[in-house]
Structure formats: C-alpha cells, structure tokens
C-alpha cells in the first residue's frame, strides 16, 4: 500500500459515524453567504510587543465567538519579527482557556518541521482541553526561510522531499488513532493523550496549501482543503478546481469542502482602511526583499519612498486585499464567494495595531447582521 493510500485510509480518524462531517462544515450566520472564520497571524506592530499581540488574539477569539464566527485558526511562522505565532499549539491552549464554543485550530502546523508523534500529542492535549472543537490543519511548507527551517528540523532533515508529506501524514494519523500494525517499529509507541488511555475525541485533519500538491492530495484522501488565497490569489481557482476534480468520498466527507484564507480589513472610512492595509503591504515588501521587521505604523508606511518596482509590488498586494468600509468589504467578500464557490471564508485582518484588527472583525460581523456581542449565536 502506498503512503498516499495509507494516509487516505487513516486520515478518516476514529469518528466515521457522520459526526466527522459535522465537525468540518461551518455554520452560516446572519446574512453571510458562507460561514466566516478567523485566521490569526498574531502580527506585532512597531512600538508594540509580542505579549500585546497575544492579548489581542485572546480578545479576537472572544469577539469571534460572541459574534458568530465559526473557527479561529493560528498560523505557524518562524524567525519573523512581525508575527508572534511560532507555536500554534501553545497559543491555542491559551485561547481554549478563554473561550467555550468557537472551534480552534492550526492554519496550519507545518508538518515537515515536526515529528508526527509530537504533533499528535500536542493536538491530543488540545482535544482534551477543548473536546470536540479542535481542528488540525497541516501544511508542507516550512513557514520560514531555509536557514531557519534547518535550525527547526535539525541535521539531515532539510532536504526531505515534498513527496514525503503523505508518509508523514500517514504516520501522524496512526499515532492519533494508536493503531500501528503488529511488527511496526512504532507498534508499542503511544501518543498521549490518546486512545491508549481510553475513548477520546479526534481532531479533524485539514490539508492546507498554496499550490496544486495539497489540493490534489486533499481531494484524493477525501479531506477538507484550505487554500491560501490571501498570499497566492492567482492560483486560487486552479487549486480549487483540482481539489474538486480529485475528490473521492471518504468516511470524513461525502463531498468537497474548501475554505479560502482571505486578507480582509474593514474600517470606518475607506481612507482609514487603505492606511491600515498599506502597513501590511510594506511589511510584506520588506519580508520578500530580505528585510523583515515589525509591522510599520500607518505614518511610516505613508512616508515610505517607494521605488517604481516597490510601488508595483505594493499596489498588486493591496489589490488582493478586500478592504474599505464595512459595506465595501461585505460586497467584496460576496463577490469572492461567487467567483470561487468557496464553502467558507477565513478572514485575516493584517494591520499595524491590534485595535484595528479587532475593530475590523466587529465591523464585518455588523455588516452581515451577526449576533450582537454578549448574545449566544444560535
């Protein structure tokens, strides 16, 4: 049996009674065309700190839960001064302690950076903390530069081929299910918390990607798929088409389920929204040109002397961000759903200040008529 076939057989998990799909498919709130969720990069602005950004993430998770967003995911990044999300499992455990209903997950854990057993134990622990509301999103990119990836993975692992990902996935799911066959080197190795300790829940596995590799693999395995539209918009439609064409029904899903990450920022005025998204665009420009740093202030971004090539990059980056007043953002998100057929939108609001990020999620909720803060979403 190939690694891909074994991964598909095992990724179903131990919840194959129809509840698996219910744990994956989101709930539509208000007048939104599809479920809306949150992707958190825990950005750190100039003049602020990682501690403040992590406190903002708690505030965002509480707001998202009270307003009716379906899930809150945290992305894994390393050696980037402008983000503080190097340890998704640690952040998620803190968010779990401050919420009660919203789904929490990784968007994603970069599996090649970690031993599958370690990931199984981290997310088994999260599932024990927050039963029935944990998602395990997996990616195959390093989430950083090659030198940092080498430091993360240790000697001899940096050159592991991308096609090793199905093997890693199969190993991870066997640890989650505690069912290595007799004679396997890991047959007496148990992930804890896990099934060896009794009946436990199992986080649904999602595959994440910005190319066709993960789209095809997710389809072949019958798994949900999350595409990184927020930084690879040109490939969104081809990847979603490939996922849907490759999809094979599984014990997890009987039909494809695809969410896309969307950069979206709402503000009280169009000018304020433009000023905020420019800070993120300049931060990305510096990252892409080998000069990563904290997210600049709106004043710094407005005064930056862009060269013609830099201006072209920034304008192109901002063109893929849905931004403006709440009504403008709503119209842009509605149009994106119509264009892509996405089953769920996961919004990432990147800006210099935590206040602007928090305000954006509240304004989008208002625009769609989500439940008011303090009420309990139906």
PDB file of N, CA and C in Angstrom, residues 196 204 281:
ATOM      1  N   UNK A 196      -4.911   5.072  23.792  1.00  0.00           N
ATOM      2  CA  UNK A 196      -4.394   4.089  24.742  1.00  0.00           C
ATOM      3  C   UNK A 196      -4.918   4.351  26.150  1.00  0.00           C
ATOM      4  N   UNK A 204     -10.366  16.765  13.558  1.00  0.00           N
ATOM      5  CA  UNK A 204     -10.394  16.561  12.113  1.00  0.00           C
ATOM      6  C   UNK A 204      -9.118  17.105  11.483  1.00  0.00           C
ATOM      7  N   UNK A 281       1.217  45.771   3.637  1.00  0.00           N
ATOM      8  CA  UNK A 281       1.866  45.629   2.334  1.00  0.00           C
ATOM      9  C   UNK A 281       3.346  45.988   2.422  1.00  0.00           C
TER      10      UNK A 281
END
